[in-house]
Tab-separated table of C-alpha atoms in Angstrom:
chain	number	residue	atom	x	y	z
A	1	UNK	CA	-55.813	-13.826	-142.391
A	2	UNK	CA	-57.174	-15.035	-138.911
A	3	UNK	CA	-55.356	-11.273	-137.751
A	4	UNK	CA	-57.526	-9.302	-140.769
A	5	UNK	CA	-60.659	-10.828	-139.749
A	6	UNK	CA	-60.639	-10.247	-136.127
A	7	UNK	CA	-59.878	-6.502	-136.662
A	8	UNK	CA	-62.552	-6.694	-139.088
A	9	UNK	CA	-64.804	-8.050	-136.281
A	10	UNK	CA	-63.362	-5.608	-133.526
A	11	UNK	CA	-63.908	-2.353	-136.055
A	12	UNK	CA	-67.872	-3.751	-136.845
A	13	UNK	CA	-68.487	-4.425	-132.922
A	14	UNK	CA	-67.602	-1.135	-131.996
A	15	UNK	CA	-69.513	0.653	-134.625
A	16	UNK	CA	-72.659	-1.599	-133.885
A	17	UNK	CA	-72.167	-0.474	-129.786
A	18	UNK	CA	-72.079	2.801	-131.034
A	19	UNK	CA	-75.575	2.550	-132.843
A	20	UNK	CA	-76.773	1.306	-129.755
A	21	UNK	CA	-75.736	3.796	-127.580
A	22	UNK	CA	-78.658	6.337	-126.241
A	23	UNK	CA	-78.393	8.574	-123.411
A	24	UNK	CA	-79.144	7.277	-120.845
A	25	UNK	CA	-80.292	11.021	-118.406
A	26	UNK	CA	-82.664	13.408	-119.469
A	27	UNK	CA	-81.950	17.035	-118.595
A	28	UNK	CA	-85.731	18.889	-118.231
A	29	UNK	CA	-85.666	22.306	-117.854
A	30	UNK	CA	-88.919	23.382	-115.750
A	31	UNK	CA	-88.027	27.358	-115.872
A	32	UNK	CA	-85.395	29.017	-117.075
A	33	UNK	CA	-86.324	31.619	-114.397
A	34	UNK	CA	-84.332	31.947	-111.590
A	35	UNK	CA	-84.461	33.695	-107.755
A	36	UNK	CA	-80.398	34.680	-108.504
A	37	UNK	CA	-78.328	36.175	-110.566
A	38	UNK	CA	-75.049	34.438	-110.453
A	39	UNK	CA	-72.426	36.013	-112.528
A	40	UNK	CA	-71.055	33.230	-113.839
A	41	UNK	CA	-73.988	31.049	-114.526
A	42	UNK	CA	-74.123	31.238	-118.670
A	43	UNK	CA	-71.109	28.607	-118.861
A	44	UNK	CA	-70.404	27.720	-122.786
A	45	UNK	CA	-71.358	31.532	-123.598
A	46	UNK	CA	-68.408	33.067	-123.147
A	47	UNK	CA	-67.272	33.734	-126.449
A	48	UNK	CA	-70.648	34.802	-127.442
A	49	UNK	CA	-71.601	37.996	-125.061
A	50	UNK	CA	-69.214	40.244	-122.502
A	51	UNK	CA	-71.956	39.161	-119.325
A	52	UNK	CA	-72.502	35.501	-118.758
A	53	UNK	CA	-74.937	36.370	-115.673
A	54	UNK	CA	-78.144	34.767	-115.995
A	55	UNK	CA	-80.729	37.201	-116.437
A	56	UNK	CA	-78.272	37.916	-119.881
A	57	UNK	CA	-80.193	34.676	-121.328
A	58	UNK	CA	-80.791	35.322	-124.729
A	59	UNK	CA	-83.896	33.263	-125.219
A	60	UNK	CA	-87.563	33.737	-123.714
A	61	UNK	CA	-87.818	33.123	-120.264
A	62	UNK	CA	-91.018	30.677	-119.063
A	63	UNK	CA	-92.165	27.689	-117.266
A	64	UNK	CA	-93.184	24.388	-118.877
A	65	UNK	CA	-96.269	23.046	-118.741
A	66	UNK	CA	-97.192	19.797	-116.586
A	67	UNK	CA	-98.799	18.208	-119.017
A	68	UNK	CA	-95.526	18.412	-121.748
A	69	UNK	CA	-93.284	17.617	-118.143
A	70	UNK	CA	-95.475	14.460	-118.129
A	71	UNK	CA	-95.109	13.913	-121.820
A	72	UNK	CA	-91.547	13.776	-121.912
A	73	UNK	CA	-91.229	11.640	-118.849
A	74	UNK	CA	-93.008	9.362	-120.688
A	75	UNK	CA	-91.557	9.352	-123.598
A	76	UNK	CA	-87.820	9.158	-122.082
A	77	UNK	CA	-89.074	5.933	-120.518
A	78	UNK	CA	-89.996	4.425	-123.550
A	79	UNK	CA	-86.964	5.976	-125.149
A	80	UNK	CA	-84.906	3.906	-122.418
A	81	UNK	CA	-83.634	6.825	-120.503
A	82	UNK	CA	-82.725	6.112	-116.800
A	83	UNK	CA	-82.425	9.115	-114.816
A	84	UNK	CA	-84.448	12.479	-114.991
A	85	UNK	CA	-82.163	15.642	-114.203
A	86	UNK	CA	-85.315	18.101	-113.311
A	87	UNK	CA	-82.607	20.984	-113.310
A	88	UNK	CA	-81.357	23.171	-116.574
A	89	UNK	CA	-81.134	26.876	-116.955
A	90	UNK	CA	-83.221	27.522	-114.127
A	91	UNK	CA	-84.483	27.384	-110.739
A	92	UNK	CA	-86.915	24.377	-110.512
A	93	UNK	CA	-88.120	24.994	-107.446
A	94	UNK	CA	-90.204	28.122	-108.646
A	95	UNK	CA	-92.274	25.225	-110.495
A	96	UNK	CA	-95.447	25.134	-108.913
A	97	UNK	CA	-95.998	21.350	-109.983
A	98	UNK	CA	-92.396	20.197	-108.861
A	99	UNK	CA	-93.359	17.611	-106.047
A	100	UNK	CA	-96.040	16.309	-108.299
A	101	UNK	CA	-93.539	15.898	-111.051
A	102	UNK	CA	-91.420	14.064	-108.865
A	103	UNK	CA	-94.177	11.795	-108.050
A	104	UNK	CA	-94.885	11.260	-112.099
A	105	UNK	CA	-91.260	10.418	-112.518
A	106	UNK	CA	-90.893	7.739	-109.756
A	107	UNK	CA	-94.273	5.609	-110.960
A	108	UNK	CA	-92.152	5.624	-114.314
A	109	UNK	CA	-89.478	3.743	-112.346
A	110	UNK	CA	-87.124	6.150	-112.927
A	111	UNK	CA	-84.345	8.219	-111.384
A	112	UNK	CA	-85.115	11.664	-109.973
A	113	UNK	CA	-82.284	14.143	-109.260
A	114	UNK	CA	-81.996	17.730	-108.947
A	115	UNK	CA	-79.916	20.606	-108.514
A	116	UNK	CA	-81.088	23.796	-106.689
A	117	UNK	CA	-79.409	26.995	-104.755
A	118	UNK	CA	-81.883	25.922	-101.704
A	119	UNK	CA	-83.032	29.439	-100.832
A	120	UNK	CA	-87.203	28.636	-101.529
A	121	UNK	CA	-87.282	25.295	-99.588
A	122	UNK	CA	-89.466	25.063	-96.695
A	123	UNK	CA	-89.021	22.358	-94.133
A	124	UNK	CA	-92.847	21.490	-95.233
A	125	UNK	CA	-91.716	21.622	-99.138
A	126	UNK	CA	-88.191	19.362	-98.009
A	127	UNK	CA	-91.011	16.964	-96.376
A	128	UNK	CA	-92.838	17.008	-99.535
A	129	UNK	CA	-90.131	16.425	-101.450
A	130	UNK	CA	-88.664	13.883	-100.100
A	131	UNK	CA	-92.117	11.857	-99.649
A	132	UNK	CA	-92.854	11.964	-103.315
A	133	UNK	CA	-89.602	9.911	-103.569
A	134	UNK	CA	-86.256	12.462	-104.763
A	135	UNK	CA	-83.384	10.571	-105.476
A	136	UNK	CA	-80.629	12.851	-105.133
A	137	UNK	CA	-80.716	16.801	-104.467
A	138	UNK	CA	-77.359	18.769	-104.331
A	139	UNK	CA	-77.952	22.299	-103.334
A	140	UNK	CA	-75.203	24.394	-104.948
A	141	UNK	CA	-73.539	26.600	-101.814
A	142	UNK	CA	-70.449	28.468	-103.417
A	143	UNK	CA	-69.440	29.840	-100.104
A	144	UNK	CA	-68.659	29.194	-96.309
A	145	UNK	CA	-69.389	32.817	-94.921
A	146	UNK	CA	-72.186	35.367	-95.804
A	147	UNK	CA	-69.764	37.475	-97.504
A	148	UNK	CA	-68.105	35.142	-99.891
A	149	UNK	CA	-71.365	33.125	-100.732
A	150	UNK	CA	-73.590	36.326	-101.491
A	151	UNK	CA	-70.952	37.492	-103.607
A	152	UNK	CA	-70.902	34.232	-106.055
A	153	UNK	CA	-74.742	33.318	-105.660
A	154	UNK	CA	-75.970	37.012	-106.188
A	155	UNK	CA	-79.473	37.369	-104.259
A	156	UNK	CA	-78.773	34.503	-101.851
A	157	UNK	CA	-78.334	34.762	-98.227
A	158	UNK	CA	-76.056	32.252	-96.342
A	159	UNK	CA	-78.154	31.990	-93.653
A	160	UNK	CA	-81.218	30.889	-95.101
A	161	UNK	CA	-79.578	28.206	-97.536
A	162	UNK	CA	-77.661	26.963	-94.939
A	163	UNK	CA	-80.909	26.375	-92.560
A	164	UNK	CA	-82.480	24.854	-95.499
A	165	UNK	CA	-79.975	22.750	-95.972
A	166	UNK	CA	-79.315	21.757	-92.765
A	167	UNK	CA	-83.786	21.422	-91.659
A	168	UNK	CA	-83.516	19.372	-95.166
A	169	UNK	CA	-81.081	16.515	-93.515
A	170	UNK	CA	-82.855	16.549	-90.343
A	171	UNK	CA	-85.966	15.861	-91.892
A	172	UNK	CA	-84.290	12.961	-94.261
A	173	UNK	CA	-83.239	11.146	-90.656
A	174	UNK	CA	-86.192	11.517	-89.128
A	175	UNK	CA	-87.949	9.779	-92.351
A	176	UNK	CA	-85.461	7.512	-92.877
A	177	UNK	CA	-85.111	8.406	-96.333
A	178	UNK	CA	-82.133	7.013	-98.390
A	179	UNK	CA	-82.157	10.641	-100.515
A	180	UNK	CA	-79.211	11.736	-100.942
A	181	UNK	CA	-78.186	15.483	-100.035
A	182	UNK	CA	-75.385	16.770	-101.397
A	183	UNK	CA	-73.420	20.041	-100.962
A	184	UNK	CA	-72.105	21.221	-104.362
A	185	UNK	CA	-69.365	24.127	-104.411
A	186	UNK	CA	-67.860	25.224	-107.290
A	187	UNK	CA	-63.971	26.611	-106.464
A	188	UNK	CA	-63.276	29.556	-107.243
A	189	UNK	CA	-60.714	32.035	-106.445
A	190	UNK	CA	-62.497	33.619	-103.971
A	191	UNK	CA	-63.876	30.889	-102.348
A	192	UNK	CA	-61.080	28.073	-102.769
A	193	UNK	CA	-59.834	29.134	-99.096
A	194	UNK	CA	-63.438	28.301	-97.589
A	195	UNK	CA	-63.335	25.019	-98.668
A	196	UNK	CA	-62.052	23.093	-95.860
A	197	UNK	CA	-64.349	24.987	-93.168
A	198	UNK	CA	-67.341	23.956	-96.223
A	199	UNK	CA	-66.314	20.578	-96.005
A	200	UNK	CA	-66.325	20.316	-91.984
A	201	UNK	CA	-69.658	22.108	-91.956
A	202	UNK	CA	-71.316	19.237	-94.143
A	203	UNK	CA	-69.622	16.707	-92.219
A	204	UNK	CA	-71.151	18.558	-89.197
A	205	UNK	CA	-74.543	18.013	-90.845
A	206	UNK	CA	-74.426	15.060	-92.427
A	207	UNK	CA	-74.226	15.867	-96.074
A	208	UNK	CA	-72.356	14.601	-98.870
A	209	UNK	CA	-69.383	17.373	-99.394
A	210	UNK	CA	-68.161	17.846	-103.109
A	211	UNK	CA	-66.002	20.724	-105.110
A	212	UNK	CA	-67.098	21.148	-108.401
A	213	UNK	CA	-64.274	22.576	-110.468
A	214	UNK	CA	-64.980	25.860	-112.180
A	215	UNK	CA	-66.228	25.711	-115.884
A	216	UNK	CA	-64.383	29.007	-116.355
A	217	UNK	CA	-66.726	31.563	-118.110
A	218	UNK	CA	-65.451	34.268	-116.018
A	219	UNK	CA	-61.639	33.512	-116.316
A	220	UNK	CA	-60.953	36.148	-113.543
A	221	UNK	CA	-62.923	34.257	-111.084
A	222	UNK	CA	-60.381	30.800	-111.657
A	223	UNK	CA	-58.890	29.046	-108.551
A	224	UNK	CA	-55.192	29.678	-107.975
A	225	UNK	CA	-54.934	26.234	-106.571
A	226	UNK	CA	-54.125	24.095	-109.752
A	227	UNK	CA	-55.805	20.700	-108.089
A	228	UNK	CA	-59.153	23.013	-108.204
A	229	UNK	CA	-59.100	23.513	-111.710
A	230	UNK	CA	-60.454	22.073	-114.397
A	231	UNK	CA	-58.615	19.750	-116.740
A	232	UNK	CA	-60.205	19.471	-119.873
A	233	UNK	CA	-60.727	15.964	-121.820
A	234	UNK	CA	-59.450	15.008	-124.994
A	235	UNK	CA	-62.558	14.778	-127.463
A	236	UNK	CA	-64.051	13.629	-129.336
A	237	UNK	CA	-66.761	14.412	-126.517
A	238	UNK	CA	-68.485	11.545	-125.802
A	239	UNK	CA	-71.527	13.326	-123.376
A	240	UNK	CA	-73.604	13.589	-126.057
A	241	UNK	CA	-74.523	9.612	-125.979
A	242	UNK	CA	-74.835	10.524	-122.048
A	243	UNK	CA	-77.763	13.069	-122.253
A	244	UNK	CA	-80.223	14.774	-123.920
A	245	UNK	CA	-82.016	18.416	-122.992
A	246	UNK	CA	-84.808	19.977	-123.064
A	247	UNK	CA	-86.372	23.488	-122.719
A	248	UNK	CA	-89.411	24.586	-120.986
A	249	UNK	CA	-90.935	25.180	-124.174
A	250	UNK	CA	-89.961	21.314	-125.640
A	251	UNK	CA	-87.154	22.618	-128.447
A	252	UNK	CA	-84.672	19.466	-127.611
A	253	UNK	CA	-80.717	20.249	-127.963
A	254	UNK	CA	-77.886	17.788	-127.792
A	255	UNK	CA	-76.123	19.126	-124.319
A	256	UNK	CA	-76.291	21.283	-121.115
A	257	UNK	CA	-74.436	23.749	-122.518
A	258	UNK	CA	-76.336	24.610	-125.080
A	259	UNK	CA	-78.180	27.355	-123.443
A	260	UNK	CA	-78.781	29.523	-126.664
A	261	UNK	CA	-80.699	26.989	-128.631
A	262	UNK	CA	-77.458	26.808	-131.290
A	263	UNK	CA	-78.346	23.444	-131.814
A	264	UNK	CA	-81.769	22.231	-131.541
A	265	UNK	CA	-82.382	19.112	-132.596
A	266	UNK	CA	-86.584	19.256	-132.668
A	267	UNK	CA	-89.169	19.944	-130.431
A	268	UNK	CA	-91.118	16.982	-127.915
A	269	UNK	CA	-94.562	18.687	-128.101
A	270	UNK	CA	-94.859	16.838	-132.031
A	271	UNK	CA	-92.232	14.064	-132.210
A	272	UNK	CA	-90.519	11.364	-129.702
A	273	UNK	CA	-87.315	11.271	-128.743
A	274	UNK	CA	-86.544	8.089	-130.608
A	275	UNK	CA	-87.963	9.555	-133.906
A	276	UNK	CA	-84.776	12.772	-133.182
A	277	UNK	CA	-82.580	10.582	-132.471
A	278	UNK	CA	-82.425	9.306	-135.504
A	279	UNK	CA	-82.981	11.630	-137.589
A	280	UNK	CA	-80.790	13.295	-140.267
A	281	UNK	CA	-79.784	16.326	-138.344
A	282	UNK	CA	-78.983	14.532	-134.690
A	283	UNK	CA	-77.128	11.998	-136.723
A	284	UNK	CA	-75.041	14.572	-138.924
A	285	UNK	CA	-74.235	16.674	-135.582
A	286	UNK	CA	-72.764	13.315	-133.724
A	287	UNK	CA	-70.939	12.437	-136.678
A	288	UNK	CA	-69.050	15.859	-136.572
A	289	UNK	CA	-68.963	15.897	-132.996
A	290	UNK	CA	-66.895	12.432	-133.349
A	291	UNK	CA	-65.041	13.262	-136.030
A	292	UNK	CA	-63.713	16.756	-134.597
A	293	UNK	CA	-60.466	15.312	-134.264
A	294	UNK	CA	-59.822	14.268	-137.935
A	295	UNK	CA	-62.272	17.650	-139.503
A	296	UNK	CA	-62.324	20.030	-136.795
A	297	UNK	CA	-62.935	22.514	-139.392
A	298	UNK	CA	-66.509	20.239	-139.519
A	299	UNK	CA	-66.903	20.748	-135.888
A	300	UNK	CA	-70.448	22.232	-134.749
A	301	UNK	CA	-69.749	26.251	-133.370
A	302	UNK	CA	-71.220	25.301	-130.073
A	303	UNK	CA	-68.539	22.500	-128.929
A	304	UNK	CA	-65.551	24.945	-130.097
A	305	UNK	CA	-66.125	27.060	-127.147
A	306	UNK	CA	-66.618	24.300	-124.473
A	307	UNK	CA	-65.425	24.536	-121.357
A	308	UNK	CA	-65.279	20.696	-120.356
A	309	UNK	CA	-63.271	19.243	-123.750
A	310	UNK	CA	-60.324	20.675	-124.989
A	311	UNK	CA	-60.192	22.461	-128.055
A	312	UNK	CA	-58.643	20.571	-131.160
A	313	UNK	CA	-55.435	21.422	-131.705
């Protein structure tokens, strides 16, 4: 009996930590526009059009407005959100308000981290930056020559990022800023032979070296190296109590690789981010998402194609 009971407990506990579970990041996408045209970029698209290069986005292309950026920082704070990702389908530094939205996010008390191919900073835009109080910026470098790197970030020239990068951590010594600078490369199999020389360079520097493993929407472009690709998880997926997205123009969706707007879950401009969560239609989409195992025939289209947890068998 004692046995019965505590399973009973066990089964109650874990579905009460589940109701309690938010996510605890906010993904904000600033533009969708973007200063490259990487030909891989549209990752979770795959099955949906031949070209997963980023100016194939199928949805309007725009820039959000401050005053929604500073409504939804808000309301993730309230919402109990820890970290602000100011990075989606986009390049956020063509934002003309980015430094002050950096600012609006650290009164909040929150993290601020972003991701960014580095070819528009300044050193007087890095200084900026890093005053108004960035966390965390990892500038994604897919390359360790001119030739390999211009090839994967289509538009971008080695030279420039790697100044940027390099005038970035100079200026983050001579501040004495904790931010942490990261160099992101993505392996791929014609870059997975760079990556020691990559690595050296950032030690060189003093940046953060990591390889991101390739989520493969171009399966021609997958390392050969097996310890450079990516092994996919077991789901149910269990990101979707770790974020929550948004576009420029406020439509909310459940993940980051939603990029279509398959699933969108409501939109900030005229409700809060508690008030979705809860809702009928986010609660019906984590319930299949959890229960793709058991009715994968239940499973939402969008996680069927993912390219971070396996499909069900």
């Amino acid at each position: 009996m004692r046995s019965f009971f505590s399973k009973l407990y066990g089964y109650f506990k874990r579905i009460c930590k589940k109701a309690r579970m938010r996510p605890d990041r906010v993904v904000i996408e600033l533009t969708n526009y973007c200063n490259l045209n990487c030909p891989y970029c549209l990752a979770g698209m795959q099955e949906d059009q031949q070209s997963v290069a980023h100016s194939d986005l199928d949805r309007p292309f725009g820039k959000m407005d401050l005053s929604l950026a500073e409504k939804i920082i808000t309301d993730a704070n309230r919402f109990g959100i820890k970290e602000v990702m100011l990075t989606f389908q986009g390049e956020p530094l063509l934002h003309e308000n980015f430094v002050d939205i950096i600012r609006f996010v650290k009164k909040t008390g929150m993290k601020a981290v972003v991701f960014t191919n580095g070819m528009l900073l300044t050193p007087v835009l890095a200084k900026d930056i890093i005053e108004a109080g960035l966390d965390s910026i990892r500038f994604s470098i897919d390359g360790a020559s001119s030739q390999t790197y211009e090839s994967n970030r289509v538009g971008g020239d080695f030279p420039t990022v790697f100044n940027n990068l390099t005038q970035m951590a100079w200026i983050a010594r001579e501040l004495r800023s904790p931010i942490d600078i990261t160099w992101q490369f993505i392996a791929l199999k014609n870059n997975e032979h760079e990556i020691s020389q990559a690595r050296k360079i950032a030690k060189d520097i003093g940046v953060t070296f990591i390889v991101k493993t390739f989520a493969e929407s171009v399966p021609e472009l997958t390392p050969r190296d097996p310890k450079y690709r990516r092994m996919l998880q077991k789901k149910p997926c269990i990101d979707i109590y770790r974020m929550i997205c948004v576009y420029w123009n406020g439509d909310v969706v459940p993940c980051c690789y939603d990029m279509a707007g398959k699933e969108v879950m409501g939109n900030i401009r005229g409700q809060s981010f508690y008030d979705m969560w809860i809702s009928p239609r986010y609660k019906d989409f984590r319930k299949r998402v959890h229960n793709a195992p058991r009715f994968p025939s239940d499973e939402p289209d969008l996680c069927k194609t993912c390219l971070k947890w396996a499909p069900v068998e």
